[in-house]
Coordinates of C-alpha atoms and ligand atoms in Angstrom, one line a residue:
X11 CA -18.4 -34.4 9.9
X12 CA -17.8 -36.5 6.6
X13 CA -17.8 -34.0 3.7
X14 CA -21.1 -34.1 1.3
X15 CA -22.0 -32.7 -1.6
X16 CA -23.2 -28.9 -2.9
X17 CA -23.9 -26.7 -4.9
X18 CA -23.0 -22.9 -5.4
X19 CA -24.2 -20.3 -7.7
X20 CA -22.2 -17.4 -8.9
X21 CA -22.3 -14.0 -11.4
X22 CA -19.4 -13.2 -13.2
X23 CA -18.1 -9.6 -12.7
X24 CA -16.8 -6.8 -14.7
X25 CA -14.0 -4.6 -13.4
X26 CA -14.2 -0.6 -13.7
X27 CA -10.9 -0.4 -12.4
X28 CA -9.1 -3.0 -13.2
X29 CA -6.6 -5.8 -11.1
X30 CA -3.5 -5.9 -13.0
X31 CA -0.2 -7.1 -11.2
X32 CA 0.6 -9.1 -8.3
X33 CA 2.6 -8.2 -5.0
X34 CA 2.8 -11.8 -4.1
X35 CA 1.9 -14.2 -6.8
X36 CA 1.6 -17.4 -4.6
X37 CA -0.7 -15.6 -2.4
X38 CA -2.5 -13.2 -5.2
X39 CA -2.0 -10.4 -3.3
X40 CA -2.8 -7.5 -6.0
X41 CA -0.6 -4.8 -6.6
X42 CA -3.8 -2.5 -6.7
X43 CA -7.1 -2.4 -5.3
X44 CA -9.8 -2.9 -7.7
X45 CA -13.6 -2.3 -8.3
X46 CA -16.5 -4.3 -10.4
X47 CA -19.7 -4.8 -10.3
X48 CA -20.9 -8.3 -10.5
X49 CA -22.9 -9.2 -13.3
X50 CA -26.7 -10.5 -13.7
X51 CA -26.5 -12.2 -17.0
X52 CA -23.5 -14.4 -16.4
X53 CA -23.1 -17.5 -14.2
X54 CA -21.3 -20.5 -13.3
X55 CA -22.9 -23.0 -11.3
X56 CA -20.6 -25.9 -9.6
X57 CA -21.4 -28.9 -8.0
X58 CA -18.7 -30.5 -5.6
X59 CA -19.1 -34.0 -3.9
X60 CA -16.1 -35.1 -1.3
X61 CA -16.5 -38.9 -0.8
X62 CA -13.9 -41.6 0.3
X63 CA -15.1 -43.8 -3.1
X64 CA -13.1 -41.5 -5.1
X65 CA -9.1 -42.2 -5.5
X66 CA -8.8 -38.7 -7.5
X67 CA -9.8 -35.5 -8.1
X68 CA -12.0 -34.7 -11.2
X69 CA -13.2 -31.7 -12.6
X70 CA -16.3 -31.9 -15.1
X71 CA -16.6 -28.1 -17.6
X72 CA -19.7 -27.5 -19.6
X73 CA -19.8 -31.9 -19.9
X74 CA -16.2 -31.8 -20.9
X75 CA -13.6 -33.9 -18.6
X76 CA -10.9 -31.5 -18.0
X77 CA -7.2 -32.6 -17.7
X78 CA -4.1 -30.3 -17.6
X79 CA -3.8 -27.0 -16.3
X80 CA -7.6 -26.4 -16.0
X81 CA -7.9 -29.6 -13.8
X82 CA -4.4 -28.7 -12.1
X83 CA -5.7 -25.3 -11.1
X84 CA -8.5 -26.9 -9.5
X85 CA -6.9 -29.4 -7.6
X86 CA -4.7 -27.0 -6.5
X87 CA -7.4 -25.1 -5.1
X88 CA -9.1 -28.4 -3.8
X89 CA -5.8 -28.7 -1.8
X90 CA -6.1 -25.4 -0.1
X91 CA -9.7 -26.4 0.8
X92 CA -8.5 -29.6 1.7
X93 CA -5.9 -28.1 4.4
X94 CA -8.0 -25.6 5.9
X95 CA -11.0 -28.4 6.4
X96 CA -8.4 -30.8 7.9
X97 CA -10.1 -33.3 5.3
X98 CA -8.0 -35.6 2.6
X99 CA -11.3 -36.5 0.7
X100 CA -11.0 -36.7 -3.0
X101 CA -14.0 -34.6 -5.2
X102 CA -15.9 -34.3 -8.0
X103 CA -16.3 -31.5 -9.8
X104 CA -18.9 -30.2 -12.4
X105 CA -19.4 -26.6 -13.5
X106 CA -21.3 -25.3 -16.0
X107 CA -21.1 -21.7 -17.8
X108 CA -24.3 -20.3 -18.9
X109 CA -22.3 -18.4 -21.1
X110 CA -19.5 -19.6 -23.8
X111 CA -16.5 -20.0 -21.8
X112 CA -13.9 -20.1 -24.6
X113 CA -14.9 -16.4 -25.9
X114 CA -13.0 -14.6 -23.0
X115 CA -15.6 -13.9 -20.6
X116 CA -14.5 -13.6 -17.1
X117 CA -15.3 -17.5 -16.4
X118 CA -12.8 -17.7 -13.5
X119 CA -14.4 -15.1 -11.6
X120 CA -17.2 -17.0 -11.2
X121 CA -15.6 -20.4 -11.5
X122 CA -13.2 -20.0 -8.7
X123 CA -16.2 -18.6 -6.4
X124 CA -18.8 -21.1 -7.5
X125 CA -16.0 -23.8 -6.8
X126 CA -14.7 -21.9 -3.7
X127 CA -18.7 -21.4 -1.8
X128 CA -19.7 -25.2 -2.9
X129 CA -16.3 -26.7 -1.1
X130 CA -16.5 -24.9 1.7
X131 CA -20.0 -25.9 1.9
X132 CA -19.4 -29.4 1.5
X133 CA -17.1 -29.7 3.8
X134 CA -19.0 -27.5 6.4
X135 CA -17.5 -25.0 7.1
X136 CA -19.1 -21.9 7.9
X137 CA -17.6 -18.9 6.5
X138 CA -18.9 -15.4 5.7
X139 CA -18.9 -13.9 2.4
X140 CA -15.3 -11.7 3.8
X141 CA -14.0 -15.0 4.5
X142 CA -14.5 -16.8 1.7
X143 CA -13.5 -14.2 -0.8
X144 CA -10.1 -14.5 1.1
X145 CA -10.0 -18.0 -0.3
X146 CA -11.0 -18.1 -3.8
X147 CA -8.7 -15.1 -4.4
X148 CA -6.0 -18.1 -3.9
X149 CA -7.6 -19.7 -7.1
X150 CA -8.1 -16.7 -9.0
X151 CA -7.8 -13.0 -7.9
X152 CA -10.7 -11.7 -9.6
X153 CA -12.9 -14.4 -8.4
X154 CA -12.9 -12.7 -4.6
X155 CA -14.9 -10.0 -6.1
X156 CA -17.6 -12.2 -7.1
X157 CA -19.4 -13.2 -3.8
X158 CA -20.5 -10.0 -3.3
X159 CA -23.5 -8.5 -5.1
X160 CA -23.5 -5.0 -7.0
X161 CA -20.6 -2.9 -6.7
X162 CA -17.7 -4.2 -5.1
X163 CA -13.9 -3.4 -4.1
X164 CA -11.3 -6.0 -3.7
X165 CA -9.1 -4.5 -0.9
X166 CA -5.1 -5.4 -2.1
X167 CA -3.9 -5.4 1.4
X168 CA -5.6 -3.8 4.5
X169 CA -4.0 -2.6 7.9
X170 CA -3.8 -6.3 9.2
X171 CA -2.5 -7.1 5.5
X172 CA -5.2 -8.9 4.9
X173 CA -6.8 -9.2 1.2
X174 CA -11.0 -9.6 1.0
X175 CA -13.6 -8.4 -0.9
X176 CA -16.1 -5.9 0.1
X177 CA -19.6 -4.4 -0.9
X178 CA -20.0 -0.8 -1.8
X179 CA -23.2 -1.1 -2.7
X180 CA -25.5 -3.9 -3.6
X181 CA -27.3 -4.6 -7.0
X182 CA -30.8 -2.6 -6.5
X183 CA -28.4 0.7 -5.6
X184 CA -27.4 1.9 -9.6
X185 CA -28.8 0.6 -12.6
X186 CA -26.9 0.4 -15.6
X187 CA -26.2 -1.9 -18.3
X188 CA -23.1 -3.3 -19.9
X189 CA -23.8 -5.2 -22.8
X190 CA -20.9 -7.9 -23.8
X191 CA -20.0 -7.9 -27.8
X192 CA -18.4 -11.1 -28.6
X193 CA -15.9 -11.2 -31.2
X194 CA -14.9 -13.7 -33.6
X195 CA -11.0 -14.2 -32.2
X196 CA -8.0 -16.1 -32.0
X197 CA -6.7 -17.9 -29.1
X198 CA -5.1 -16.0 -26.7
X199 CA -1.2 -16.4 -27.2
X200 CA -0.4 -15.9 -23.4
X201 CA -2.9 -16.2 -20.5
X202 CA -4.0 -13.4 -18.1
X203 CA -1.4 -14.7 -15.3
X204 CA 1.5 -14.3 -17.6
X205 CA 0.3 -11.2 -18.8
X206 CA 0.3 -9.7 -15.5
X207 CA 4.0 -11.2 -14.1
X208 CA 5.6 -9.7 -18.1
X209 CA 4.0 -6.3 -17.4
X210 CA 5.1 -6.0 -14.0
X211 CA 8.7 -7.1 -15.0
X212 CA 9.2 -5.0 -18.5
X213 CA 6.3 -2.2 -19.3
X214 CA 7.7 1.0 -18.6
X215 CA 4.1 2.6 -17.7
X216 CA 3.6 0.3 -15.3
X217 CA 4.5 2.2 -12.0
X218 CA 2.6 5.6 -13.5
X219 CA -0.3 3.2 -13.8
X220 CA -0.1 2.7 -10.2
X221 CA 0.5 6.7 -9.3
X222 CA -2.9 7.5 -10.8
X223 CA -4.4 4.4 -9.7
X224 CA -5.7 5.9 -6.4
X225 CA -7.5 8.7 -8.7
X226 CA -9.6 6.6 -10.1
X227 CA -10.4 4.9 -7.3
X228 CA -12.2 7.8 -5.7
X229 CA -13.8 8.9 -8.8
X230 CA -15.4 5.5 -9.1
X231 CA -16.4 5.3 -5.8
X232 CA -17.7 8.6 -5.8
X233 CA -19.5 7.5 -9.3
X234 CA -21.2 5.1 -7.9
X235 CA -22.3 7.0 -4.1
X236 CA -23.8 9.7 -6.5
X237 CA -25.1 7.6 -9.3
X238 CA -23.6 9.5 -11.4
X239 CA -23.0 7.2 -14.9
X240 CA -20.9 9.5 -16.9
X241 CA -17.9 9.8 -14.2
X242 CA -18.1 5.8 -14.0
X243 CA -18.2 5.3 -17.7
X244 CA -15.7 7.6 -18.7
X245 CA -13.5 6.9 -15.6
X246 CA -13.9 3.0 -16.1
X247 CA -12.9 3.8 -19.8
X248 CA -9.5 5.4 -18.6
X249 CA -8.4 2.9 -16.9
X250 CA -9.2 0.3 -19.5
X251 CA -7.0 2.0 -21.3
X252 CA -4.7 2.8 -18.6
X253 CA -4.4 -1.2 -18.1
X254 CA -3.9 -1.9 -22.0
X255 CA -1.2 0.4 -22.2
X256 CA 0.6 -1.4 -19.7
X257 CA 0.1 -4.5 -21.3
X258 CA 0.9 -3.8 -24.5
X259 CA 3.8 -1.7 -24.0
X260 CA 5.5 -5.0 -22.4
X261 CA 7.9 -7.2 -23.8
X262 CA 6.7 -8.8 -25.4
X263 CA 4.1 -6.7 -26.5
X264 CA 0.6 -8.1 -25.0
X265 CA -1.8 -6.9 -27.6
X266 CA -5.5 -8.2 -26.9
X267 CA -7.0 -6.9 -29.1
X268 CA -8.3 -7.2 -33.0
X269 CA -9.3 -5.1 -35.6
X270 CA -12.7 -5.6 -34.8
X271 CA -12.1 -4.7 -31.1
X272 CA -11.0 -1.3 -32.5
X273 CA -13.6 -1.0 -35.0
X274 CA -16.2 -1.2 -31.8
X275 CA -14.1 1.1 -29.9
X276 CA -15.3 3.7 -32.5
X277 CA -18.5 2.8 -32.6
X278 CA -18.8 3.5 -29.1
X279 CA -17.0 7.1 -29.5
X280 CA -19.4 7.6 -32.1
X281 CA -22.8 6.6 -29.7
X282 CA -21.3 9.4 -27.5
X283 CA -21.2 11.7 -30.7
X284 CA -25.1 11.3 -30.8
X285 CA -25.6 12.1 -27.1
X286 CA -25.8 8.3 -26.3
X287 CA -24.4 7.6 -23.1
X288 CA -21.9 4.7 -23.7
X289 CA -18.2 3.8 -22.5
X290 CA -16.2 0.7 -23.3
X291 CA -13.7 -1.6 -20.6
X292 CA -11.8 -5.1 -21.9
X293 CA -10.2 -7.5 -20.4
X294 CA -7.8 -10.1 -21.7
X295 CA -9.2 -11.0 -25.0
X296 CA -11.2 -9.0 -28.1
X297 CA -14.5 -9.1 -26.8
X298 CA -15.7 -5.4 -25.1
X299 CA -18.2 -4.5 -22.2
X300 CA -20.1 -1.6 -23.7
X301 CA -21.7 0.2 -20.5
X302 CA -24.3 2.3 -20.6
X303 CA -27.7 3.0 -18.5
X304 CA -30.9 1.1 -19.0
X305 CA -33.3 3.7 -21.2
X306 CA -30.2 3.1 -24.2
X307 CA -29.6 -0.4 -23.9
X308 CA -32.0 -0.9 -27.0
X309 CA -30.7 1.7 -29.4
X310 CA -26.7 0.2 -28.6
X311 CA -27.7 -3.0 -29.4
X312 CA -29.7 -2.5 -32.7
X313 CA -27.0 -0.5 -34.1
X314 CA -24.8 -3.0 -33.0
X315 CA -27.3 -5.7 -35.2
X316 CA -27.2 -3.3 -37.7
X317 CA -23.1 -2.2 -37.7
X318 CA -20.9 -4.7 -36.2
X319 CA -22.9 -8.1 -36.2
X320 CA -21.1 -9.5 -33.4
X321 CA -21.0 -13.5 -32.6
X322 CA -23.5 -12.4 -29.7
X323 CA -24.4 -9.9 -27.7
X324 CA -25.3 -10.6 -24.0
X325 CA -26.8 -7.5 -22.2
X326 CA -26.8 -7.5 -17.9
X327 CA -27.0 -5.2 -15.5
X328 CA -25.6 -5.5 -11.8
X329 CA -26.3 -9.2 -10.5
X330 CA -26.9 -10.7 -6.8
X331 CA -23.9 -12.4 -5.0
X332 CA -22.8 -15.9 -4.4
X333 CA -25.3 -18.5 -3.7
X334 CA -25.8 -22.1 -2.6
X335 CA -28.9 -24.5 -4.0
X336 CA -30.5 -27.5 -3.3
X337 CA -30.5 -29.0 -6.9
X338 CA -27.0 -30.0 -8.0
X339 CA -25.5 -31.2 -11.0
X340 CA -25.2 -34.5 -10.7
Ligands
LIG5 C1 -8.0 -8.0 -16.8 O1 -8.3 -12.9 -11.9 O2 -8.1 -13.9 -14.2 O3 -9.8 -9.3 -16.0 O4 -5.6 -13.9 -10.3 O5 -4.0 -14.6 -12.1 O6 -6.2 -15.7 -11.9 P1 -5.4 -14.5 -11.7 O7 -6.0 -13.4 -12.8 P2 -7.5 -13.0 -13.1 O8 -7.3 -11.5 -13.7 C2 -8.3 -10.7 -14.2 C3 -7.7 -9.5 -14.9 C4 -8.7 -8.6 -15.6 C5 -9.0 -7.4 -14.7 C6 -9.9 -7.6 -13.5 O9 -10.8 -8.5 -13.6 O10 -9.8 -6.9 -12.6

């Protein structure tokens, strides 16, 4: 079989319990298991043709040629694809973000598993959603929890030491909302990768991040078998925090965030002070995930309007898993 061309769909994710730290950085093999729900409102689609015309790899982002380490990581990951298909085909890439991809959003979640499903695709190989989340974990960890709709868990290492994703429940189980606020910030000084290898190597809290890890675990699971929004808002909180005290008492201190990360951090301590069910969770950059449940969404964001005026505000709530589609990008 000559390898074609195809196309993938996939929704972002946000993580309630968050991966930070690697056992085995070649093979991303996390330190912790981890739980998100994958996100309606934010996708990447991808488009990848194999085809003996081309002498290189390519890789296309939002119309802009990529070179560097953005094109390096996917070539790398092109590679892997490569080696397991038994195929030296060269391929184009072209993704697009329906989201901007520069204000911190989780774009290689959904990068790496857009890239990941369209490969394999292209080079026909038929793989379950398990399987696949095996490989695009090898371009970026976070990325093996996307092909799953809903809730999911990314298992760090099971019995067989194997590393997948799995489902705990799928979109139409729990609604709730989280509503990104985008920030006006800096460039990141240090990516997430580094991030991770400095915390592992210097923050002191790092290990009692991992004693209380299993906690919270439970509680979210449990959170989400009961529906029960204020143990996963609260608990997802936590270990926000949990995860940013790690990283900023590194060494190099790793602070993400600004003033204006703070300033919303308050805001949402003050929605609870009205008897408005909200909790806040952050990744790597400024910009928060304010979850709440559906019949508040609308209040949150016009006092956000109203208090914070944001860059933008992009409200979801959970989204369907990976896809492939018959219209491609080029
Ligand atoms: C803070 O998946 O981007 O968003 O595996 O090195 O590519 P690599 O890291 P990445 O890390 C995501 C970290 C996080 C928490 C999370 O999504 O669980």
């Amino acid at each position: 079989m000559i390898p074609t061309k195809s196309t993938a769909i996939a929704h972002s994710n946000t993580a309630l319990i968050k991966y930070w730290g690697k056992r085995d950085e070649k093979l991303i093999i996390p330190m912790n298991n981890s739980i998100s729900f994958t996100t309606d409102a934010l996708t990447t689609t991808t488009t990848v043709d194999f085809s003996e015309e081309f002498t290189e790899d390519s890789f296309l982002l939002n119309g802009l040629e990529q070179t560097g380490k953005p094109l390096k990581r996917v070539v790398e990951h092109l590679n892997l694809i490569r080696e397991i298909s038994k195929t030296k085909v060269k391929a184009k890439v072209h993704s697009q973000n329906n989201f901007p991809t520069a204000a911190g959003l989780a774009s290689s979640a959904s990068g790496f598993a857009a890239l990941t499903s369209a490969a394999i695709n292209a080079v026909d190989l038929k793989l379950d959603n398990k399987e696949l989340s095996m490989i695009s974990r090898r371009g970026s960890g976070s990325s093996c929890r996307s092909f799953f709709g809903g809730y999911v868990e990314w298992i760090a290492m099971d019995e067989m030491n194997e590393s997948y994703a799995v489902q705990l429940a799928d979109e139409n189980w729990f609604d709730i909302r989280d509503i990104v606020v985008v920030l006006k910030a800096p460039e990141r000084k240090m990516n997430t990768r580094e991030a991770m290898k400095l915390s592992i190597k210097t923050s002191p809290f790092f290990k009692s991040r991992l004693e209380t890890i299993d906690t919270s675990l439970a509680q979210i699971r449990l959170a989400i078998k009961e529906k029960d929004f204020i143990s996963l808002g609260s608990t997802a909180e936590m270990d926000c925090l949990s995860m940013h005290s790690v990283a900023i008492t590194s060494n190099p201190s790793q602070i993400f965030w600004t003033p204006d990360t703070v300033k919303v951090m308050h805001f949402v301590e003050n929605l609870r002070e009205e008897k408005i069910d909200a909790y806040y969770t952050i990744d790597t950059g400024a910009n928060l995930h304010i979850l709440t449940t559906p019949n508040f969404e609308r209040e949150i964001i016009k006092q956000l309007e109203e208090k914070i005026r944001p860059e933008k505000i992009i409200s979801s709530k959970p989204g369907p898993g990976i896809k492939i589609v018959n219209e491609h990008l080029f």
